[in-house]
């Protein structure tokens, strides 16, 4: 079958989103900016969810390239193996919303570049893999960028026990998703369903904050 | 009493850094909230836990 080359206009896509989400909700989503830090199992699915909602602006940040061992749970394809994750993910998102405003940065986040890289976005997703990195960004953002909203994750390895994955409010501007304990180790790995559950919690919390709009 | 991660602890008068050390926390994998505020890492060894404090020690595990 031929590819559909009849691409809808930006206005048509916005109208379809309003029809599904209501005009008032879509108005808020359209003006929100979100940074996704880490584009693995969590970040790639968070980005897909928010992009499907027609988020105003997405900032995709990761230093990694797509690897074969990622494909059990991350939103990438065979043809993207070896590509930097930010631009590979950007491609995936533009396939269903060609007018999204997406900034990509193929870089490792550290205490030295966080302030600069996260300056523009109100909402920040911590979607890292390594616990030291999770702690680093969480401490930095809460300490130095108190006006931001941070939604992080800890504990989503293995399978089953869906209801142990939850969202907790830790501070007025910090929410943590996951079961808090299930770590990736030699006995249990990261698998698509549970990682996607946790990613959905994060995206859903971000969406709630955007629509509640207490900024 | 000090409430830490929802449980009452006999930690009043202790330095936060000593409490964390005694309880086996790896400092590079945690974030600490005390009475609704983040405790900066540089303040762990100057923060004295007081009766009635409520703390949450978030201990991150790998995976994402």
Short mmCIF file of C-alpha atoms in Angstrom, two decimals:
data_model
loop_
_atom_site.label_atom_id
_atom_site.label_comp_id
_atom_site.label_asym_id
_atom_site.label_seq_id
_atom_site.Cartn_x
_atom_site.Cartn_y
_atom_site.Cartn_z
CA UNK A 1 0.00 0.00 0.00
CA UNK A 2 1.21 3.52 -0.76
CA UNK A 3 2.11 5.81 2.09
CA UNK A 4 -0.45 8.47 2.88
CA UNK A 5 1.10 11.73 1.71
CA UNK A 6 -1.96 13.82 2.51
CA UNK A 7 -0.60 15.38 5.71
CA UNK A 8 -3.19 17.26 7.79
CA UNK A 9 -2.55 20.91 8.62
CA UNK A 10 -1.48 22.07 12.06
CA UNK A 11 -4.97 23.53 12.56
CA UNK A 12 -6.63 20.22 11.71
CA UNK A 13 -4.45 18.36 14.20
CA UNK A 14 -5.15 20.94 16.91
CA UNK A 15 -8.88 20.71 16.22
CA UNK A 16 -8.75 16.90 16.53
CA UNK A 17 -6.91 17.20 19.85
CA UNK A 18 -9.47 19.70 21.16
CA UNK A 19 -12.26 17.36 20.12
CA UNK A 20 -10.72 14.58 22.23
CA UNK A 21 -9.39 16.58 25.19
CA UNK A 22 -11.77 19.59 25.33
CA UNK A 23 -10.77 23.10 24.35
CA UNK A 24 -9.96 24.31 27.87
CA UNK A 25 -7.62 21.39 28.60
CA UNK A 26 -5.92 21.58 25.23
CA UNK A 27 -5.27 25.28 25.69
CA UNK A 28 -3.17 24.50 28.78
CA UNK A 29 -1.35 21.55 27.20
CA UNK A 30 -0.53 23.66 24.12
CA UNK A 31 1.29 26.22 26.26
CA UNK A 32 3.25 23.81 28.46
CA UNK A 33 6.95 23.00 28.12
CA UNK A 34 8.40 19.73 29.45
CA UNK A 35 11.99 18.47 29.62
CA UNK A 36 12.52 14.70 29.55
CA UNK A 37 15.90 13.78 31.06
CA UNK A 38 16.89 10.30 29.94
CA UNK A 39 15.26 8.68 26.91
CA UNK A 40 15.29 4.99 27.81
CA UNK A 41 12.36 2.84 28.89
CA UNK A 42 10.85 5.62 30.98
CA UNK A 43 11.73 8.71 28.96
CA UNK A 44 10.83 7.36 25.52
CA UNK A 45 7.34 6.39 26.73
CA UNK A 46 6.84 9.62 28.70
CA UNK A 47 7.70 11.58 25.55
CA UNK A 48 5.29 9.52 23.42
CA UNK A 49 2.45 10.08 25.92
CA UNK A 50 3.00 13.82 26.17
CA UNK A 51 3.49 14.21 22.42
CA UNK A 52 0.22 12.32 21.78
CA UNK A 53 -1.42 14.92 24.03
CA UNK A 54 -0.08 17.68 21.79
CA UNK A 55 2.26 19.18 24.36
CA UNK A 56 3.43 22.71 23.48
CA UNK A 57 7.14 22.04 23.70
CA UNK A 58 9.28 19.00 24.44
CA UNK A 59 12.97 19.02 25.31
CA UNK A 60 14.54 15.58 24.80
CA UNK A 61 17.90 14.99 26.50
CA UNK A 62 20.12 11.88 26.49
CA UNK A 63 23.78 11.05 25.79
CA UNK A 64 23.14 7.49 24.59
CA UNK A 65 22.65 5.78 21.25
CA UNK A 66 19.97 3.20 20.42
CA UNK A 67 21.23 -0.32 21.20
CA UNK A 68 19.75 -3.74 20.43
CA UNK A 69 19.35 -4.43 24.18
CA UNK A 70 17.07 -1.36 24.42
CA UNK A 71 14.39 -2.72 22.11
CA UNK A 72 12.75 -4.96 24.77
CA UNK A 73 11.25 -1.84 26.35
CA UNK A 74 12.19 1.39 24.62
CA UNK A 75 10.25 3.12 21.89
CA UNK A 76 12.79 2.66 19.07
CA UNK A 77 13.02 0.56 15.91
CA UNK A 78 15.62 -1.66 14.24
CA UNK A 79 16.39 0.99 11.63
CA UNK A 80 17.36 3.40 14.44
CA UNK A 81 20.10 1.19 15.96
CA UNK A 82 23.24 3.25 16.56
CA UNK A 83 21.44 6.59 16.26
CA UNK A 84 21.50 9.18 19.08
CA UNK A 85 18.32 8.67 21.11
CA UNK A 86 17.14 12.31 21.10
CA UNK A 87 16.94 12.59 17.32
CA UNK A 88 15.61 9.02 16.90
CA UNK A 89 12.79 9.75 19.35
CA UNK A 90 12.08 13.11 17.73
CA UNK A 91 11.48 11.25 14.46
CA UNK A 92 9.01 8.87 16.15
CA UNK A 93 7.04 11.76 17.63
CA UNK A 94 6.89 13.78 14.40
CA UNK A 95 5.42 10.73 12.66
CA UNK A 96 2.10 11.29 14.45
CA UNK A 97 2.35 15.05 15.17
CA UNK A 98 4.50 16.72 12.49
CA UNK A 99 4.21 20.22 14.00
CA UNK A 100 5.47 19.52 17.52
CA UNK A 101 8.08 21.92 18.88
CA UNK A 102 10.89 19.56 19.93
CA UNK A 103 14.37 20.53 21.08
CA UNK A 104 16.96 17.75 21.26
CA UNK A 105 20.25 17.63 23.15
CA UNK A 106 22.66 14.71 22.71
CA UNK A 107 24.55 15.37 25.92
CA UNK A 108 25.10 13.96 29.41
CA UNK A 109 23.42 16.03 32.10
CA UNK A 110 25.57 17.02 35.08
CA UNK A 111 25.65 19.62 37.82
CA UNK A 112 27.67 21.77 35.42
CA UNK A 113 25.05 22.02 32.64
CA UNK A 114 21.67 21.43 34.35
CA UNK A 115 20.85 25.10 35.01
CA UNK A 116 21.51 26.05 31.43
CA UNK A 117 19.85 23.06 29.76
CA UNK A 118 16.69 23.09 31.88
CA UNK A 119 16.26 26.87 31.98
CA UNK A 120 13.25 27.02 29.64
CA UNK A 121 10.94 24.25 30.88
CA UNK A 122 8.60 24.43 33.88
CA UNK A 123 8.12 20.67 34.12
CA UNK A 124 11.02 18.23 34.37
CA UNK A 125 10.91 14.43 34.11
CA UNK A 126 13.75 12.52 35.74
CA UNK A 127 13.89 9.36 33.67
CA UNK A 128 17.46 8.21 34.26
CA UNK A 129 18.62 4.62 34.73
CA UNK A 130 21.53 5.01 37.16
CA UNK A 131 20.64 5.74 40.82
CA UNK A 132 23.52 8.21 41.31
CA UNK A 133 22.26 10.20 38.31
CA UNK A 134 18.70 10.16 39.67
CA UNK A 135 19.95 11.50 43.01
CA UNK A 136 22.15 14.10 41.33
CA UNK A 137 19.39 15.70 39.23
CA UNK A 138 16.81 15.46 42.04
CA UNK A 139 19.04 17.20 44.58
CA UNK A 140 20.18 19.80 42.08
CA UNK A 141 16.75 20.77 40.77
CA UNK A 142 15.09 20.85 44.20
CA UNK A 143 17.95 22.83 45.69
CA UNK A 144 18.75 25.28 42.89
CA UNK A 145 15.60 25.47 40.74
CA UNK A 146 12.75 25.62 43.26
CA UNK A 147 10.31 27.12 40.75
CA UNK A 148 10.36 23.94 38.61
CA UNK A 149 8.15 20.89 39.02
CA UNK A 150 10.06 17.59 39.09
CA UNK A 151 8.53 14.16 38.49
CA UNK A 152 10.96 11.27 39.02
CA UNK A 153 10.94 7.49 39.26
CA UNK A 154 12.51 4.74 41.35
CA UNK A 155 11.73 1.01 41.35
CA UNK A 156 10.09 -0.55 38.30
CA UNK A 157 12.17 -3.67 37.45
CA UNK A 158 10.67 -7.13 37.03
CA UNK A 159 7.11 -8.16 36.17
CA UNK A 160 3.70 -8.44 37.84
CA UNK A 161 2.63 -6.53 40.94
CA UNK A 162 1.25 -3.68 38.85
CA UNK A 163 -0.49 -2.03 41.77
CA UNK A 164 2.77 -1.52 43.67
CA UNK A 165 3.69 1.15 41.13
CA UNK A 166 2.34 4.42 42.48
CA UNK A 167 2.83 8.18 42.48
CA UNK A 168 3.76 9.89 45.73
CA UNK A 169 4.02 13.59 46.50
CA UNK A 170 7.33 14.07 48.33
CA UNK A 171 7.50 17.89 48.30
CA UNK A 172 5.28 20.67 46.96
CA UNK A 173 7.18 20.56 43.64
CA UNK A 174 8.44 16.95 43.65
CA UNK A 175 6.60 13.73 42.83
CA UNK A 176 8.10 10.23 42.77
CA UNK A 177 6.68 7.28 40.81
CA UNK A 178 7.53 3.57 41.04
CA UNK A 179 7.43 0.96 43.79
CA UNK A 180 10.55 2.41 45.44
CA UNK A 181 12.37 -0.92 45.76
CA UNK A 182 12.49 -3.07 42.58
CA UNK A 183 15.96 -2.47 41.23
CA UNK A 184 17.57 -3.70 38.09
CA UNK A 185 20.15 -6.35 39.09
CA UNK A 186 21.45 -9.81 38.16
CA UNK A 187 18.16 -11.43 39.29
CA UNK A 188 15.64 -9.19 37.59
CA UNK A 189 15.71 -6.98 34.54
CA UNK A 190 13.67 -4.14 33.15
CA UNK A 191 10.65 -5.31 31.15
CA UNK A 192 8.29 -3.35 28.93
CA UNK A 193 5.00 -3.63 30.85
CA UNK A 194 6.23 -2.49 34.26
CA UNK A 195 8.53 0.20 32.85
CA UNK A 196 5.63 1.49 30.74
CA UNK A 197 3.38 1.51 33.81
CA UNK A 198 5.87 3.70 35.65
CA UNK A 199 6.37 5.96 32.62
CA UNK A 200 2.59 6.37 32.36
CA UNK A 201 2.47 7.41 36.02
CA UNK A 202 5.09 10.07 35.32
CA UNK A 203 3.42 11.38 32.17
CA UNK A 204 0.03 11.39 33.89
CA UNK A 205 1.41 13.36 36.86
CA UNK A 206 3.00 15.91 34.53
CA UNK A 207 -0.30 16.26 32.70
CA UNK A 208 -2.19 16.75 35.96
CA UNK A 209 0.24 19.48 37.04
CA UNK A 210 -0.09 21.21 33.66
CA UNK A 211 -3.87 21.18 33.72
CA UNK A 212 -4.08 22.12 37.42
CA UNK A 213 -1.70 24.98 36.54
CA UNK A 214 -0.54 26.36 39.87
CA UNK A 215 2.52 28.12 38.44
CA UNK B 1 10.75 11.35 68.43
CA UNK B 2 11.67 11.97 64.80
CA UNK B 3 9.46 10.57 62.05
CA UNK B 4 11.63 9.10 59.31
CA UNK B 5 10.00 7.50 56.26
CA UNK B 6 6.78 7.22 58.26
CA UNK B 7 8.28 5.54 61.32
CA UNK B 8 9.05 7.01 64.74
CA UNK B 9 12.79 6.95 65.43
CA UNK B 10 14.87 7.78 68.46
CA UNK B 11 17.03 10.17 66.46
CA UNK B 12 16.45 13.54 68.12
CA UNK B 13 19.77 15.24 68.81
CA UNK B 14 21.60 13.27 66.11
CA UNK B 15 23.31 14.83 63.14
CA UNK B 16 21.57 13.89 59.89
CA UNK B 17 24.88 12.70 58.44
CA UNK B 18 25.40 10.33 61.42
CA UNK B 19 21.86 8.96 61.15
CA UNK B 20 22.31 8.28 57.43
CA UNK B 21 25.70 6.62 58.00
CA UNK B 22 24.43 4.42 60.85
CA UNK B 23 21.50 3.26 58.75
CA UNK B 24 23.63 2.30 55.78
CA UNK B 25 22.46 4.91 53.28
CA UNK B 26 24.72 5.60 50.31
CA UNK B 27 24.91 9.38 50.19
CA UNK B 28 25.30 9.52 46.41
CA UNK B 29 22.00 7.68 45.92
CA UNK B 30 19.67 9.66 48.16
CA UNK B 31 17.70 12.87 48.51
CA UNK B 32 16.51 14.00 51.94
CA UNK B 33 13.39 16.02 52.67
CA UNK B 34 12.89 17.51 56.12
CA UNK B 35 9.67 19.24 57.22
CA UNK B 36 8.68 19.93 53.62
CA UNK B 37 12.06 21.23 52.41
CA UNK B 38 14.95 19.59 50.58
CA UNK B 39 18.09 19.32 52.72
CA UNK B 40 21.09 20.43 50.62
CA UNK B 41 23.82 17.76 50.54
CA UNK B 42 26.32 20.23 51.97
CA UNK B 43 24.11 20.62 55.05
CA UNK B 44 23.90 16.94 56.04
CA UNK B 45 26.70 17.27 58.60
CA UNK B 46 25.28 20.51 60.02
CA UNK B 47 21.65 19.41 60.32
CA UNK B 48 20.68 18.44 63.84
CA UNK B 49 17.53 16.29 64.03
CA UNK B 50 15.01 17.72 66.46
CA UNK B 51 12.05 16.29 68.33
CA UNK B 52 8.96 16.51 66.08
CA UNK B 53 10.91 16.61 62.79
CA UNK B 54 9.48 14.66 59.89
CA UNK B 55 11.93 13.33 57.30
CA UNK B 56 11.77 11.35 54.13
CA UNK B 57 14.93 9.75 52.82
CA UNK B 58 14.41 8.90 49.16
CA UNK B 59 16.81 6.11 48.25
CA UNK B 60 17.02 5.64 44.49
CA UNK B 61 17.33 2.20 42.90
CA UNK B 62 18.59 1.50 39.37
CA UNK B 63 16.35 1.15 36.34
CA UNK B 64 14.69 3.41 33.83
#
